[in-house]
Amino acid sequence: MSFLSGNYDKALALYRMGFDIADKINDNRTKAIALVDIAIIDDMSGNVGKARTGFSNAITLANNIGEYETKAFALSELGVSFTFTSQLIDARENYLDSFDIYKLTNNNYRLALIANNIGKLYMRLFEYNSAMKFFNEGVKYAGTNKRSLALNYLGIADAYTNLSDYSKAIDYYKKAEKISSKIKEFSISAEINSGFGSLNYNINNFDSSLKYFNKAIDFYNKAKDTFSAADLYQKIGRVNLKLNSFDKAYSSFKKALELSKKNGDAYNETLSTLDLAALDLRQNK
């Protein structure tokens, strides 16, 4: 509960206590799980190097004792860590290893989530057909799980948007929206609005695009997702450029840069810096 409420210090102390107790009674499975949990908190607190050492130690320990579900969990969370810092090839390697293990253990719940993560990664690599393949796998493994279904329908919609098949994209955004209304999760609501924003941007409907992106930012802020917010502020900046709102564009790119630096995301930090430089050049012509 401490972790879910955002009280990371308390959660970290409890996980470390759990690790120490497990160590005393030689419970290696619990030790491995505790290492993953501690690493997740370190990662979210900005201690990336420490977190990755923790994930690696958990993977080694879980492998040594034949605890493959825990190994798969650690691999997937290491993939998340690499995704946050835009090290996408490393992220893909860990996600795929995790995916293969979960197939062997028939863990459909985790398979649906990892498939979604892999699909999102391929989206960032501009490999939309590969992304579509994993999102459809995610739908297959999701079964009746509403959250997993919504995430993977949303991924399919995003892929169709980038493939310029806007009619199918709208259908899948609506499917995701219908399901998400039953679970009311900020991050999913943010992604749906962001998706509609991107679709409207692609068809040059910039006012509607801005409206959806601003809704998405509100949801990302409620979810405390600074990584997604940084990416979205870049998009808002580009919409404002299209609308000739240069001051607003500058503010958006500046916010994207600040968040990217805070997140340790060198890729988005570079993009934001380039956007600001291009805007400065444009205004000084």
Tab-separated table of C-alpha atoms in Angstrom:
chain	number	residue	atom	x	y	z
A	1	MET	CA	0.000	0.000	0.000
A	2	SER	CA	2.896	2.375	0.739
A	3	PHE	CA	4.212	1.948	-2.821
A	4	LEU	CA	0.791	2.481	-4.408
A	5	SER	CA	0.211	5.632	-2.352
A	6	GLY	CA	3.521	7.082	-3.527
A	7	ASN	CA	5.265	6.753	-0.132
A	8	TYR	CA	8.437	5.331	-1.658
A	9	ASP	CA	10.649	5.757	1.420
A	10	LYS	CA	8.306	3.709	3.586
A	11	ALA	CA	7.844	1.087	0.882
A	12	LEU	CA	11.609	0.856	0.349
A	13	ALA	CA	12.174	0.323	4.088
A	14	LEU	CA	9.560	-2.441	4.160
A	15	TYR	CA	10.982	-4.216	1.103
A	16	ARG	CA	14.490	-4.062	2.569
A	17	MET	CA	13.177	-5.462	5.834
A	18	GLY	CA	11.527	-8.280	3.872
A	19	PHE	CA	14.799	-8.954	2.051
A	20	ASP	CA	16.739	-9.118	5.349
A	21	ILE	CA	14.247	-11.541	6.900
A	22	ALA	CA	14.289	-13.741	3.776
A	23	ASP	CA	18.091	-13.707	3.842
A	24	LYS	CA	18.154	-14.902	7.459
A	25	ILE	CA	15.868	-17.859	6.738
A	26	ASN	CA	17.503	-18.570	3.350
A	27	ASP	CA	14.299	-17.895	1.381
A	28	ASN	CA	15.878	-17.121	-1.980
A	29	ARG	CA	12.584	-16.788	-3.845
A	30	THR	CA	11.398	-13.991	-1.540
A	31	LYS	CA	14.851	-12.395	-1.731
A	32	ALA	CA	14.661	-12.280	-5.528
A	33	ILE	CA	11.161	-10.749	-5.470
A	34	ALA	CA	12.285	-8.177	-2.890
A	35	LEU	CA	15.274	-7.258	-5.082
A	36	VAL	CA	12.916	-6.532	-7.983
A	37	ASP	CA	10.591	-4.443	-5.809
A	38	ILE	CA	13.510	-2.452	-4.381
A	39	ALA	CA	14.920	-1.912	-7.882
A	40	ILE	CA	11.556	-0.626	-9.156
A	41	ILE	CA	11.496	2.016	-6.413
A	42	ASP	CA	15.138	2.951	-7.046
A	43	ASP	CA	14.311	3.344	-10.738
A	44	MET	CA	11.292	5.557	-10.051
A	45	SER	CA	13.385	7.614	-7.637
A	46	GLY	CA	16.024	8.330	-10.288
A	47	ASN	CA	18.649	5.866	-9.021
A	48	VAL	CA	18.863	4.159	-12.407
A	49	GLY	CA	22.289	2.521	-12.063
A	50	LYS	CA	21.432	1.107	-8.659
A	51	ALA	CA	18.077	-0.112	-9.961
A	52	ARG	CA	19.618	-1.962	-12.881
A	53	THR	CA	22.135	-3.667	-10.625
A	54	GLY	CA	19.195	-4.764	-8.477
A	55	PHE	CA	17.273	-6.127	-11.459
A	56	SER	CA	20.368	-8.004	-12.692
A	57	ASN	CA	20.992	-9.500	-9.251
A	58	ALA	CA	17.356	-10.619	-9.067
A	59	ILE	CA	17.593	-12.236	-12.519
A	60	THR	CA	20.752	-14.133	-11.530
A	61	LEU	CA	19.320	-15.303	-8.207
A	62	ALA	CA	15.986	-16.358	-9.722
A	63	ASN	CA	17.762	-18.245	-12.516
A	64	ASN	CA	20.039	-20.051	-10.043
A	65	ILE	CA	17.088	-21.385	-8.040
A	66	GLY	CA	14.903	-22.167	-11.065
A	67	GLU	CA	12.318	-19.529	-10.141
A	68	TYR	CA	11.388	-18.617	-13.705
A	69	GLU	CA	8.289	-16.523	-13.029
A	70	THR	CA	10.388	-14.222	-10.849
A	71	LYS	CA	13.119	-14.145	-13.496
A	72	ALA	CA	10.538	-13.152	-16.124
A	73	PHE	CA	9.197	-10.435	-13.814
A	74	ALA	CA	12.691	-9.016	-13.263
A	75	LEU	CA	13.456	-9.100	-17.007
A	76	SER	CA	10.236	-7.241	-17.822
A	77	GLU	CA	10.915	-4.548	-15.216
A	78	LEU	CA	14.462	-4.146	-16.518
A	79	GLY	CA	12.856	-3.674	-19.925
A	80	VAL	CA	10.679	-0.922	-18.465
A	81	SER	CA	13.782	0.754	-17.033
A	82	PHE	CA	15.540	0.739	-20.404
A	83	THR	CA	12.383	2.043	-22.078
A	84	PHE	CA	12.266	5.017	-19.716
A	85	THR	CA	15.763	6.064	-20.812
A	86	SER	CA	15.019	5.327	-24.503
A	87	GLN	CA	17.503	2.429	-24.701
A	88	LEU	CA	15.021	0.632	-26.886
A	89	ILE	CA	17.149	-2.243	-28.212
A	90	ASP	CA	18.126	-3.246	-24.654
A	91	ALA	CA	14.492	-2.910	-23.617
A	92	ARG	CA	13.339	-5.145	-26.481
A	93	GLU	CA	15.865	-7.855	-25.589
A	94	ASN	CA	14.634	-8.027	-21.990
A	95	TYR	CA	10.940	-7.849	-22.902
A	96	LEU	CA	11.264	-10.671	-25.446
A	97	ASP	CA	13.167	-12.877	-22.976
A	98	SER	CA	10.435	-12.232	-20.409
A	99	PHE	CA	7.708	-12.920	-22.983
A	100	ASP	CA	9.237	-16.288	-23.907
A	101	ILE	CA	9.395	-17.380	-20.249
A	102	TYR	CA	5.792	-16.373	-19.577
A	103	LYS	CA	4.743	-18.435	-22.605
A	104	LEU	CA	6.370	-21.466	-20.999
A	105	THR	CA	4.601	-20.822	-17.682
A	106	ASN	CA	1.252	-20.046	-19.389
A	107	ASN	CA	0.874	-16.749	-17.529
A	108	ASN	CA	-1.676	-15.079	-19.811
A	109	TYR	CA	-2.119	-12.074	-17.523
A	110	ARG	CA	1.552	-11.144	-17.760
A	111	LEU	CA	1.748	-12.086	-21.460
A	112	ALA	CA	-0.988	-9.563	-22.310
A	113	LEU	CA	0.909	-6.787	-20.498
A	114	ILE	CA	4.343	-7.660	-21.908
A	115	ALA	CA	2.883	-7.908	-25.417
A	116	ASN	CA	1.577	-4.370	-24.960
A	117	ASN	CA	4.997	-3.145	-23.790
A	118	ILE	CA	6.699	-4.772	-26.779
A	119	GLY	CA	4.124	-3.280	-29.123
A	120	LYS	CA	4.721	0.194	-27.700
A	121	LEU	CA	8.458	-0.293	-28.100
A	122	TYR	CA	8.056	-1.200	-31.786
A	123	MET	CA	5.888	1.898	-32.197
A	124	ARG	CA	8.822	4.008	-30.989
A	125	LEU	CA	11.053	2.186	-33.472
A	126	PHE	CA	8.546	3.074	-36.251
A	127	GLU	CA	7.954	-0.641	-36.915
A	128	TYR	CA	4.166	-0.385	-36.954
A	129	ASN	CA	3.369	-3.799	-38.412
A	130	SER	CA	5.546	-5.499	-35.789
A	131	ALA	CA	3.772	-3.415	-33.145
A	132	MET	CA	0.383	-4.495	-34.503
A	133	LYS	CA	1.409	-8.148	-34.257
A	134	PHE	CA	2.171	-7.862	-30.540
A	135	PHE	CA	-0.885	-5.750	-29.742
A	136	ASN	CA	-3.050	-8.460	-31.344
A	137	GLU	CA	-1.186	-11.061	-29.286
A	138	GLY	CA	-1.974	-8.940	-26.250
A	139	VAL	CA	-5.698	-8.984	-27.086
A	140	LYS	CA	-5.532	-12.781	-27.429
A	141	TYR	CA	-3.885	-13.249	-24.042
A	142	ALA	CA	-5.998	-10.592	-22.299
A	143	GLY	CA	-9.157	-12.670	-22.420
A	144	THR	CA	-11.735	-10.864	-20.276
A	145	ASN	CA	-9.195	-8.677	-18.453
A	146	LYS	CA	-10.573	-5.180	-19.132
A	147	ARG	CA	-7.352	-3.269	-18.446
A	148	SER	CA	-5.225	-5.459	-20.725
A	149	LEU	CA	-7.871	-5.344	-23.448
A	150	ALA	CA	-8.083	-1.547	-23.286
A	151	LEU	CA	-4.294	-1.159	-23.456
A	152	ASN	CA	-3.924	-3.439	-26.456
A	153	TYR	CA	-6.941	-1.999	-28.321
A	154	LEU	CA	-5.348	1.389	-27.754
A	155	GLY	CA	-2.058	0.112	-29.174
A	156	ILE	CA	-3.812	-1.205	-32.279
A	157	ALA	CA	-5.494	2.183	-32.713
A	158	ASP	CA	-2.138	3.976	-32.430
A	159	ALA	CA	-0.628	1.647	-35.033
A	160	TYR	CA	-3.498	2.280	-37.439
A	161	THR	CA	-3.093	6.035	-36.886
A	162	ASN	CA	0.564	5.832	-37.879
A	163	LEU	CA	-0.342	3.667	-40.879
A	164	SER	CA	-2.848	6.404	-41.896
A	165	ASP	CA	-5.820	4.036	-41.606
A	166	TYR	CA	-7.849	6.540	-39.604
A	167	SER	CA	-11.222	4.806	-39.848
A	168	LYS	CA	-9.883	1.643	-38.181
A	169	ALA	CA	-7.931	3.775	-35.693
A	170	ILE	CA	-11.109	5.543	-34.566
A	171	ASP	CA	-12.905	2.192	-34.184
A	172	TYR	CA	-10.201	0.860	-31.874
A	173	TYR	CA	-9.883	4.102	-29.892
A	174	LYS	CA	-13.623	3.868	-29.250
A	175	LYS	CA	-13.287	0.222	-28.179
A	176	ALA	CA	-10.525	1.188	-25.749
A	177	GLU	CA	-12.533	4.174	-24.505
A	178	LYS	CA	-15.628	2.057	-23.863
A	179	ILE	CA	-13.692	-0.471	-21.799
A	180	SER	CA	-11.593	2.134	-19.970
A	181	SER	CA	-14.740	3.951	-18.809
A	182	LYS	CA	-15.454	0.902	-16.654
A	183	ILE	CA	-12.057	0.884	-14.931
A	184	LYS	CA	-11.345	4.631	-14.716
A	185	GLU	CA	-7.537	4.606	-14.835
A	186	PHE	CA	-5.820	7.961	-15.403
A	187	SER	CA	-2.963	6.607	-17.516
A	188	ILE	CA	-5.278	4.816	-19.971
A	189	SER	CA	-7.533	7.874	-20.273
A	190	ALA	CA	-4.404	9.919	-20.977
A	191	GLU	CA	-3.255	7.557	-23.730
A	192	ILE	CA	-6.673	7.518	-25.399
A	193	ASN	CA	-6.813	11.316	-25.501
A	194	SER	CA	-3.219	11.430	-26.701
A	195	GLY	CA	-4.115	8.977	-29.470
A	196	PHE	CA	-7.068	11.070	-30.611
A	197	GLY	CA	-4.764	14.102	-30.495
A	198	SER	CA	-2.208	12.440	-32.755
A	199	LEU	CA	-4.902	11.326	-35.180
A	200	ASN	CA	-6.280	14.866	-35.448
A	201	TYR	CA	-2.752	16.241	-35.893
A	202	ASN	CA	-2.162	13.850	-38.794
A	203	ILE	CA	-5.271	15.099	-40.586
A	204	ASN	CA	-4.317	18.755	-39.933
A	205	ASN	CA	-7.133	19.327	-37.435
A	206	PHE	CA	-4.849	21.218	-35.063
A	207	ASP	CA	-7.438	22.818	-32.780
A	208	SER	CA	-8.964	19.437	-31.967
A	209	SER	CA	-5.507	17.944	-31.627
A	210	LEU	CA	-4.586	20.546	-29.022
A	211	LYS	CA	-7.818	19.949	-27.136
A	212	TYR	CA	-7.151	16.207	-26.860
A	213	PHE	CA	-3.469	16.679	-25.969
A	214	ASN	CA	-4.364	19.102	-23.171
A	215	LYS	CA	-6.853	16.597	-21.768
A	216	ALA	CA	-4.142	13.942	-21.919
A	217	ILE	CA	-1.679	16.149	-20.017
A	218	ASP	CA	-4.211	16.585	-17.221
A	219	PHE	CA	-4.574	12.812	-16.924
A	220	TYR	CA	-0.790	12.204	-17.063
A	221	ASN	CA	-0.311	14.759	-14.282
A	222	LYS	CA	-2.922	12.975	-12.173
A	223	ALA	CA	-1.153	9.690	-12.860
A	224	LYS	CA	2.230	11.336	-12.018
A	225	ASP	CA	3.661	9.984	-15.283
A	226	THR	CA	6.406	12.482	-16.066
A	227	PHE	CA	7.924	10.343	-18.839
A	228	SER	CA	4.760	10.318	-20.959
A	229	ALA	CA	4.094	13.951	-20.068
A	230	ALA	CA	7.515	14.984	-21.399
A	231	ASP	CA	6.810	13.286	-24.722
A	232	LEU	CA	3.375	14.876	-24.916
A	233	TYR	CA	4.642	18.389	-24.175
A	234	GLN	CA	6.814	18.027	-27.292
A	235	LYS	CA	3.720	17.178	-29.327
A	236	ILE	CA	1.808	20.118	-27.846
A	237	GLY	CA	4.700	22.362	-28.805
A	238	ARG	CA	4.517	21.167	-32.403
A	239	VAL	CA	0.756	21.747	-32.527
A	240	ASN	CA	1.272	25.284	-31.248
A	241	LEU	CA	3.832	25.819	-34.002
A	242	LYS	CA	1.211	24.827	-36.570
A	243	LEU	CA	-1.165	27.329	-34.956
A	244	ASN	CA	1.570	30.035	-35.013
A	245	SER	CA	1.420	30.260	-31.198
A	246	PHE	CA	5.171	30.587	-30.796
A	247	ASP	CA	5.227	31.611	-27.124
A	248	LYS	CA	3.071	28.628	-26.204
A	249	ALA	CA	5.251	26.372	-28.341
A	250	TYR	CA	8.351	27.637	-26.534
A	251	SER	CA	6.754	26.977	-23.121
A	252	SER	CA	5.782	23.450	-24.151
A	253	PHE	CA	9.229	22.567	-25.517
A	254	LYS	CA	10.826	24.061	-22.399
A	255	LYS	CA	8.600	21.929	-20.170
A	256	ALA	CA	9.447	18.844	-22.234
A	257	LEU	CA	13.152	19.604	-21.811
A	258	GLU	CA	12.851	20.098	-18.043
A	259	LEU	CA	10.973	16.837	-17.559
A	260	SER	CA	13.319	14.897	-19.862
A	261	LYS	CA	16.330	16.096	-17.862
A	262	LYS	CA	14.604	15.184	-14.616
A	263	ASN	CA	13.729	11.742	-15.980
A	264	GLY	CA	17.253	11.080	-17.275
A	265	ASP	CA	15.830	10.554	-20.763
A	266	ALA	CA	18.664	11.615	-23.069
A	267	TYR	CA	16.711	10.880	-26.262
A	268	ASN	CA	13.754	13.158	-25.455
A	269	GLU	CA	16.108	15.727	-23.951
A	270	THR	CA	17.898	15.889	-27.308
A	271	LEU	CA	14.621	16.187	-29.235
A	272	SER	CA	13.409	18.995	-26.979
A	273	THR	CA	16.698	20.859	-27.337
A	274	LEU	CA	16.479	20.581	-31.128
A	275	ASP	CA	12.872	21.784	-31.095
A	276	LEU	CA	13.846	24.837	-29.047
A	277	ALA	CA	16.790	25.576	-31.338
A	278	ALA	CA	14.593	25.299	-34.447
A	279	LEU	CA	12.001	27.606	-32.898
A	280	ASP	CA	14.663	30.140	-31.975
A	281	LEU	CA	16.035	30.056	-35.516
A	282	ARG	CA	12.573	30.482	-36.960
A	283	GLN	CA	11.784	33.503	-34.792
A	284	ASN	CA	15.109	35.205	-35.534
A	285	LYS	CA	14.858	34.963	-39.325
